Amino acid sequence: MPVRVVDTATPSSQPSSGQDTNAVQPTPPSCSLLTAGRCFAGTQNVSSLQKDEAWKVNVRIHGCDLEQGYLCGTMEALNVPLADTPVVTFWEGEIVDAKNYTFFTGKWEASPEDDVRHWSKFPSFTPLLSQVEIDGGKSVDLSNYPYIFMRWKEQYFVNVGVDCGLTIAGFYYVCFSCSDGSISGFYYDPNSSPFQKLELKCTNEKQSGFTFSSYELQ
Amino acid sequence: MNPFVWRRGKAEKLLSLPVLEECFCACRQLPASMASSKKVVTRDEWERKLRDVKIRKEDMNRLVMNFLVTEGFVDAADKFRIESGTQPDIDLATITDRMEVKKAVQSGNVQEAIEKINDLNPTILDTNPQLYFHLQQQKLIELIRVGKINEALEFAQEELAPRGEENQAFLEEIEKTVALLVFEDVKNCPYGELLDVSQRLKTASEVNAAILTSQSHEKDPKLPSLLKMLIWTQNQLHEKAAYPRISNFSTAALEDPAI
Amino acid sequence: MPAATASGGGARAEEAAASSSSAPSCVGMRPEELAARLAAAGGPGAAAGDGGGAGGEEGEQERVLALREIKNQIIGNRTKKLLYLRLGAVPAVVAALAEPGASPAALVQAAAAAGSFACGVDDGARAVLDAGAAGHLTRLLAHPDEKVVDACARALRMIYQSKQAPKFDVNNEKNMDFLLSLLDSKNENVTELAANIISHSCDSNTEQLALCGAGVPQKLVGLFGGSMNLRDACLDSMTAIIRDNCDVASRFASMDHGKYFRSIVGLIHDRSPRTRLLSCLCLIALGHASPCHFPDRQIKTKLILVLLELIEEPGNVGDEAPLALTTLIKDSVELQKQAFSTNAVVKLSNHLLANSLETRRAVTILFALAELCSKQEESRSQLMSGQVSTLILDALKHDCADIRVAACSCLKNISRSSKVLSAGRISCDTVIAPLVQLLYDSSTSVQIAALGAICNIAVNLTPRKSVLLHSGVVSQLVNLSKSMDPTLRLKSVWALRNIMFLLNPKDKDFILKELTVSTLSSLICDSEHFVQEQTLALVQNLLDGHVDSVNYVIAEDGMVLNAISRQLNSASAPGVCVQGMLVLANMAAGDELNKEAVMDVIVPHQADRIKSSFVVNFLQSKDKQLRVATLWCILNLIYPKCDTSSTRVTRLQNVGVISQVKGMMNDPCLDCKNTRQRLAKEKLGKGALHRDVCREP
C-alpha cells in the first residue's frame, strides 16, 4: 500500500482524502510491494577468491517517501562468521526517478563509469542504457517502467559496534521488480570484492498471505 | 543582512552628504583588516575626495525644508520657500493647526490641546490609545505641578484609572504618575523626571507625529536620520582606517587623522 | 433646565468654544447634566424658543457647545462612551444630525460625536445605527460646507469599520451609483470612505463581480496618486475585490494590457512601508486567485525579498509581514525553495532570537518558519540545526497560547519528513515530554497543534521507539480519542495509528489495553469518516506483524469485525473502504479461522439467495487504491493453495468476484495489473496463467 504524505493547511483543517498518485510528475509507479513495513528475505553473496560464502539477509522497509525519492529501512545479516548475533544496520535509499536522483551517483567514490557498469548487470536496465550514457537518464520516463532502480546506503550499525569486523563504507545498486516484488542488488565499495550480489524476495513472514501497514504524516 | 545597506537604498532616493558617501565607499573598498594595519587617509586626500562628490543644491534645500516643515517651523519654512524657491511638501496652512496643538502641549495646556486635535481630526485620539493615554497622563502631571492635589486625585480616579482598566499595558505608567502624589518634594522623588519639561516635549512630539500620520505625511524628518547614519558610518570606518573625522557636528570641522 | 449661557449673542459658536477657558460653556460639566442639556437643547422645543432669531441662535449655540463637550469627553475614552450610552445621549446626538435647520457647526460636532460612539465600542455602533445615523450622515455628504462633508465622511468610516457595519448592497444599482459618485469626489475623506465601504462589501463572488463590472478597480487605481492614507485604503479595497475570485483576478490582470497590474507592482517599492505591505498583499491575493495570470517568477521572488525586509519595520507593518510571507509561500514547493535560497530561514530565525517572544511578531514569524519547512527539506535541516531550535522548544512552554500553537506547527512541519525522522535528528527525548504536556492544555487549538506534531514525531522511523511509550502519551491520546471535538478525535487516533506502525507486539497490546475494543468499534463507526479511516488504518497496523492481535478483532462477539463489516457494506467514503479492505487483507493472511471469518464478511451466508458482494463494486471502483486493496484481500484468501482455499474460490466465484478479477487484465493501474496477475497465478495455476497471457494483447 503506498504511503500517503498528506498536508494539512492549518492545525484544525481536515486532511485531503488520499493523494492523487496518478500525478503528472515522473515518479516510479506506486507499487504495493515497495512500501513501508514490507519485508524481504534472501541472501547476500560475499564470495571472494578464497571461499564461497553467502549470508542470509532480511530487509525491512521502514519509511518511504516517493515525493522525495527517499526510502529507509533495516538490513539484518544472519550467520555472519565474525559476529555472535545477527548484525543489523540502518540504511537510507535514493530512488532513481529522474526528478530527485538520476542513474549517476555523483558521490561515494562511484564514477559514472562505475554506475553504468553496475546498472548494466541488471537485465531490466538494458533498454535504458543508451539514454543513461548520455545524461544519466534525466530524460527517461520511469513512471510506467515495471522496475524501480535505487541506491541503498547503510548509515550505521544498530546492534553492534563499529569494530565488529564488518564495513558499511560502500553502497548497493538495487533493482526492484514491481511485478513480483523481488530485489536484486550489487554492493559497491572500492575497498571490497566487487559485485557482491544481493538477492531478495518479498516474504510473508510466516503469514499465509501479504500484510500491510502504513503511516501518514500531517 | 547589513542594516546599513538597507537604509542606503532609502538615502539614495534623496541624497547622501558628501562625508557619508565617502565613508561608505571607503568602507566598501577596504578589507577587514587587523588593528595594526589600518589604512591611513590624509586630510588632503580626504578633502579632495569630498570635493569630488557632487550633491545638488536643490536636494540639500529639500532636506532643510523637510525638516522645517515636519518640525512645524512655519515662518522659517515660508521665508525659506521665498529665498530658495523650494516648495514645501506640506501645505503650510495645515502646519499652523498642528503647531497650535504642539504649542499647547509644550505649555502644559493639555485640555486645550485635546480639544484642538479633536477639532482638527476627531479620529486621531480614537485610534491612538497610547497617545490619548499620554495626554491624560500629562494632564495629571500638570495638575500635580501646580499643586492642585485634590483635583489631581479626582482626575486620576476618574480619568486615568479607567485607562488602566481598558488596557493593562498602561498600569505601570499610571502607578508611576500617581506615585508623585505621595511625595512632598515632588521634584526630587523617584519619578520626578515626569515633571521635567522633557516629558512635555516627549508628549508634544508624539502628538506631532500622530497628526502628521493622519495627514499622510512621514512623521520623521530626514535630517536627523542622516546624521545618525553619519555617526554610524564613521564608527564603522574607524575600525578599518584612520581618517579625518567630524566630532563636532555644529562646526562640522574635520580633525586630522590619529595615527 | 438649561442655564443661561454667558456667551455673547453674536459670537459664532465655534469661537466661543475655542476660547474655552473664558467661556463658562459646558466644559467640566457632569455627564448627566450634559446629556440632559443636549436632550433639552435639541428638538422642536428649543428651535421655537422666543420666536426670535436671538433665541434660536442661542439655543443652537448651546447645542453646539454641548455636542462639542460630549465629543471631547468621549473621544478615546471607552468608559465615557459607555456612560453616555447609558444616559441615552446617542439619540439626541443623531437628532442633531437630522435637524433640518442645523448649523454647520452643530453638524460637524454631532457627526464627530456619532463617529466616536461607533469607534471601538460595539454597543455604541449599534446605538448609532439604530438611531438612523447612517442615513443622515450619507445625506449630509452632499452638504455645501466642506467641513461638514469631512466630518460626516470620517464618521461613516468609523461606522463601516465596526463589526456592526450595515450591509452595503452593491448589487443594488442605486447603491452602486452612489458608491461611484463617492469615488469621483475631490474630497479625500470621501474617497477614502468609498474605499472603506468597498472593503466591507466584498463578501460574495457576485458582489466582487458587480464592483469589477462597474469599473471600480480602475477608479481605485486612479486614486493611487492621492495621499498615502488614501492609497493604502484603495489597495486594501483592491485586495478585497480580488480575493479568491478567479474571474475578477484574471480580468484585472489583463485590463488595459496589464497597466493596472503594473501600477500595483510598482508600489511594492514605495517609500512607505505600509504601502509596500498592502501592495504585496494585493499581489499575493491576485496570485492565489488567478495563478495562470501570474507566472512571473521574478515578481514572486521580489515579493519574498520585500516582505523579508518589511519584517524589520516597527509596528503593525513588521508584525504582519511574516503572515503575508506565509500566505505567499503556502503549499508551494517552488516558492518555499525560492524563499530558502534568499536566506529566509536564517533571517527570520535571527529576528526571533534577537527579540522577545512576548510579541505578536514572534507568533507570525514562527508561523512563517513553519510554512518554510512545509515542503522544503533544506529549510527543515536549517531550522533544526540553528540556535532557534532551542527557542522553539522553549516556546512550547510559553504563556501565550498562540506562541505554543506556532511552535507546535514548526515541530510538525520539521518532522514532516521521512528523512528527518529516520535520521533521528529530532531528539525524541527532549521534544516529546513538553508536547505531551500540551495535550492537557486548556486551549483546544494548542491541543490540536500538539497532536499534529506528535503525529509526525510518533512515526519515529529509527529502530528505537520505546521512548515515546514511556512518556505517558498513550493514555492521553486515548482520552482525546473520546473527545466531543471531531478534530481532537481525528488527530489523536491518527497519532495512535502512527505509533502503532511497526511497533513490537508487547507495546501493541499495551495500547489496546488502554484503548479497549469497545472504543475501537465506536471509532470505526464514528460520525466523521476521516476518523473511521484512521481507526481502520490503526487496526491494520495492529494486525501486521502481530499474529495474536486478531483476537482483538474477533473479541466480544466480533465487535470490531462487525463494525468493519457494517462500514464496508454501507456506502462509506472510498478512503474508509480502502483501509477496511486492508484490515481484512491482513486478517486473511492469518490462519484458516481468520480466513473464514473474512469470508463471512465478504460473502455472508445466505440460505436461499445469492447476495452480491460489495467486493465486486470495489473491484469496479474508480479509486485504484481500493481496487488494489481488494485484490490483495482476495489473494490472501485463496493463498496458499489447498482444499479449503478452493472452497473459498468457489464461494467467491458464486458471487461474481472471480470473473470480475479476470476482467481486470487491462486495468490502467500497473499495480493492479501486477496484483491481479499474481492472483491469477495463485488461483488458476500455470495453465490458467498461460491462457490469460495468450488473451492479453
mmCIF file of N, CA, C and O in Angstrom, chain C residues 270-303:
data_model
loop_
_atom_site.group_PDB
_atom_site.id
_atom_site.type_symbol
_atom_site.label_atom_id
_atom_site.label_comp_id
_atom_site.label_asym_id
_atom_site.label_seq_id
_atom_site.Cartn_x
_atom_site.Cartn_y
_atom_site.Cartn_z
ATOM 1 N N ASP C 270 7.524 51.270 -2.877
ATOM 2 C CA ASP C 270 7.182 52.606 -2.407
ATOM 3 C C ASP C 270 7.928 52.965 -1.123
ATOM 4 O O ASP C 270 8.382 52.090 -0.384
ATOM 5 N N ARG C 271 8.017 54.268 -0.859
ATOM 6 C CA ARG C 271 8.712 54.718 0.347
ATOM 7 C C ARG C 271 8.033 54.275 1.634
ATOM 8 O O ARG C 271 8.674 54.011 2.630
ATOM 9 N N SER C 272 6.713 54.219 1.554
ATOM 10 C CA SER C 272 6.004 53.922 2.789
ATOM 11 C C SER C 272 5.934 52.419 3.026
ATOM 12 O O SER C 272 5.475 51.669 2.171
ATOM 13 N N PRO C 273 6.388 51.974 4.185
ATOM 14 C CA PRO C 273 6.377 50.539 4.450
ATOM 15 C C PRO C 273 4.972 49.956 4.395
ATOM 16 O O PRO C 273 4.759 48.845 3.899
ATOM 17 N N ARG C 274 3.997 50.739 4.890
ATOM 18 C CA ARG C 274 2.635 50.224 4.903
ATOM 19 C C ARG C 274 2.118 50.006 3.477
ATOM 20 O O ARG C 274 1.458 49.021 3.186
ATOM 21 N N THR C 275 2.473 50.944 2.594
ATOM 22 C CA THR C 275 2.069 50.785 1.194
ATOM 23 C C THR C 275 2.712 49.557 0.591
ATOM 24 O O THR C 275 2.084 48.797 -0.150
ATOM 25 N N ARG C 276 3.982 49.345 0.921
ATOM 26 C CA ARG C 276 4.669 48.171 0.385
ATOM 27 C C ARG C 276 3.957 46.901 0.828
ATOM 28 O O ARG C 276 3.697 45.992 0.032
ATOM 29 N N LEU C 277 3.616 46.854 2.107
ATOM 30 C CA LEU C 277 2.952 45.658 2.627
ATOM 31 C C LEU C 277 1.602 45.447 1.955
ATOM 32 O O LEU C 277 1.287 44.341 1.493
ATOM 33 N N LEU C 278 0.824 46.510 1.861
ATOM 34 C CA LEU C 278 -0.515 46.369 1.287
ATOM 35 C C LEU C 278 -0.455 45.973 -0.179
ATOM 36 O O LEU C 278 -1.279 45.186 -0.655
ATOM 37 N N SER C 279 0.515 46.511 -0.910
ATOM 38 C CA SER C 279 0.602 46.126 -2.318
ATOM 39 C C SER C 279 1.060 44.679 -2.449
ATOM 40 O O SER C 279 0.605 43.951 -3.339
ATOM 41 N N CYS C 280 1.938 44.242 -1.550
ATOM 42 C CA CYS C 280 2.327 42.824 -1.563
ATOM 43 C C CYS C 280 1.095 41.960 -1.336
ATOM 44 O O CYS C 280 0.873 40.966 -2.036
ATOM 45 N N LEU C 281 0.280 42.340 -0.338
ATOM 46 C CA LEU C 281 -0.911 41.550 -0.037
ATOM 47 C C LEU C 281 -1.832 41.487 -1.243
ATOM 48 O O LEU C 281 -2.438 40.453 -1.527
ATOM 49 N N CYS C 282 -1.930 42.599 -1.956
ATOM 50 C CA CYS C 282 -2.788 42.636 -3.135
ATOM 51 C C CYS C 282 -2.271 41.668 -4.193
ATOM 52 O O CYS C 282 -3.033 40.886 -4.761
ATOM 53 N N LEU C 283 -0.968 41.711 -4.438
ATOM 54 C CA LEU C 283 -0.395 40.834 -5.443
ATOM 55 C C LEU C 283 -0.516 39.374 -5.029
ATOM 56 O O LEU C 283 -0.733 38.492 -5.865
ATOM 57 N N ILE C 284 -0.363 39.120 -3.751
ATOM 58 C CA ILE C 284 -0.493 37.747 -3.265
ATOM 59 C C ILE C 284 -1.915 37.252 -3.518
ATOM 60 O O ILE C 284 -2.132 36.126 -3.981
ATOM 61 N N ALA C 285 -2.890 38.111 -3.228
ATOM 62 C CA ALA C 285 -4.283 37.717 -3.465
ATOM 63 C C ALA C 285 -4.495 37.438 -4.951
ATOM 64 O O ALA C 285 -5.165 36.479 -5.331
ATOM 65 N N LEU C 286 -3.903 38.278 -5.787
ATOM 66 C CA LEU C 286 -4.016 38.117 -7.231
ATOM 67 C C LEU C 286 -3.426 36.783 -7.653
ATOM 68 O O LEU C 286 -4.019 36.023 -8.417
ATOM 69 N N GLY C 287 -2.246 36.485 -7.138
ATOM 70 C CA GLY C 287 -1.573 35.247 -7.490
ATOM 71 C C GLY C 287 -2.350 34.018 -7.078
ATOM 72 O O GLY C 287 -2.396 33.024 -7.788
ATOM 73 N N HIS C 288 -2.993 34.076 -5.931
ATOM 74 C CA HIS C 288 -3.756 32.923 -5.458
ATOM 75 C C HIS C 288 -5.059 32.760 -6.213
ATOM 76 O O HIS C 288 -5.497 31.647 -6.496
ATOM 77 N N ALA C 289 -5.667 33.893 -6.544
ATOM 78 C CA ALA C 289 -6.961 33.792 -7.222
ATOM 79 C C ALA C 289 -6.793 33.382 -8.674
ATOM 80 O O ALA C 289 -7.631 32.672 -9.219
ATOM 81 N N SER C 290 -5.718 33.800 -9.295
ATOM 82 C CA SER C 290 -5.539 33.511 -10.714
ATOM 83 C C SER C 290 -4.091 33.185 -11.026
ATOM 84 O O SER C 290 -3.367 33.997 -11.582
ATOM 85 N N PRO C 291 -3.668 31.993 -10.663
ATOM 86 C CA PRO C 291 -2.243 31.645 -10.798
ATOM 87 C C PRO C 291 -1.731 31.736 -12.236
ATOM 88 O O PRO C 291 -0.588 32.094 -12.452
ATOM 89 N N CYS C 292 -2.591 31.432 -13.208
ATOM 90 C CA CYS C 292 -2.086 31.436 -14.581
ATOM 91 C C CYS C 292 -1.746 32.827 -15.062
ATOM 92 O O CYS C 292 -0.960 33.009 -15.986
ATOM 93 N N HIS C 293 -2.344 33.841 -14.435
ATOM 94 C CA HIS C 293 -2.017 35.198 -14.847
ATOM 95 C C HIS C 293 -0.805 35.721 -14.107
ATOM 96 O O HIS C 293 -0.456 36.873 -14.209
ATOM 97 N N PHE C 294 -0.216 34.860 -13.352
ATOM 98 C CA PHE C 294 0.876 35.330 -12.510
ATOM 99 C C PHE C 294 2.039 34.367 -12.568
ATOM 100 O O PHE C 294 2.536 33.936 -11.549
ATOM 101 N N PRO C 295 2.470 34.024 -13.770
ATOM 102 C CA PRO C 295 3.524 33.036 -13.841
ATOM 103 C C PRO C 295 4.884 33.645 -13.573
ATOM 104 O O PRO C 295 5.858 32.953 -13.391
ATOM 105 N N ASP C 296 4.927 34.971 -13.530
ATOM 106 C CA ASP C 296 6.201 35.654 -13.444
ATOM 107 C C ASP C 296 6.908 35.359 -12.141
ATOM 108 O O ASP C 296 6.557 35.877 -11.089
ATOM 109 N N ARG C 297 7.928 34.542 -12.235
ATOM 110 C CA ARG C 297 8.619 34.146 -11.015
ATOM 111 C C ARG C 297 9.372 35.324 -10.415
ATOM 112 O O ARG C 297 9.544 35.419 -9.215
ATOM 113 N N GLN C 298 9.799 36.222 -11.292
ATOM 114 C CA GLN C 298 10.587 37.364 -10.814
ATOM 115 C C GLN C 298 9.815 38.166 -9.791
ATOM 116 O O GLN C 298 10.342 38.585 -8.774
ATOM 117 N N ILE C 299 8.550 38.406 -10.099
ATOM 118 C CA ILE C 299 7.746 39.201 -9.182
ATOM 119 C C ILE C 299 7.613 38.485 -7.851
ATOM 120 O O ILE C 299 7.719 39.086 -6.781
ATOM 121 N N LYS C 300 7.387 37.181 -7.895
ATOM 122 C CA LYS C 300 7.215 36.452 -6.646
ATOM 123 C C LYS C 300 8.496 36.483 -5.823
ATOM 124 O O LYS C 300 8.451 36.586 -4.600
ATOM 125 N N THR C 301 9.639 36.398 -6.488
ATOM 126 C CA THR C 301 10.895 36.488 -5.746
ATOM 127 C C THR C 301 11.023 37.862 -5.118
ATOM 128 O O THR C 301 11.438 37.996 -3.962
ATOM 129 N N LYS C 302 10.646 38.878 -5.879
ATOM 130 C CA LYS C 302 10.714 40.239 -5.331
ATOM 131 C C LYS C 302 9.812 40.359 -4.114
ATOM 132 O O LYS C 302 10.182 40.991 -3.123
ATOM 133 N N LEU C 303 8.640 39.765 -4.206
ATOM 134 C CA LEU C 303 7.718 39.829 -3.070
ATOM 135 C C LEU C 303 8.369 39.227 -1.832
ATOM 136 O O LEU C 303 8.268 39.778 -0.733
#
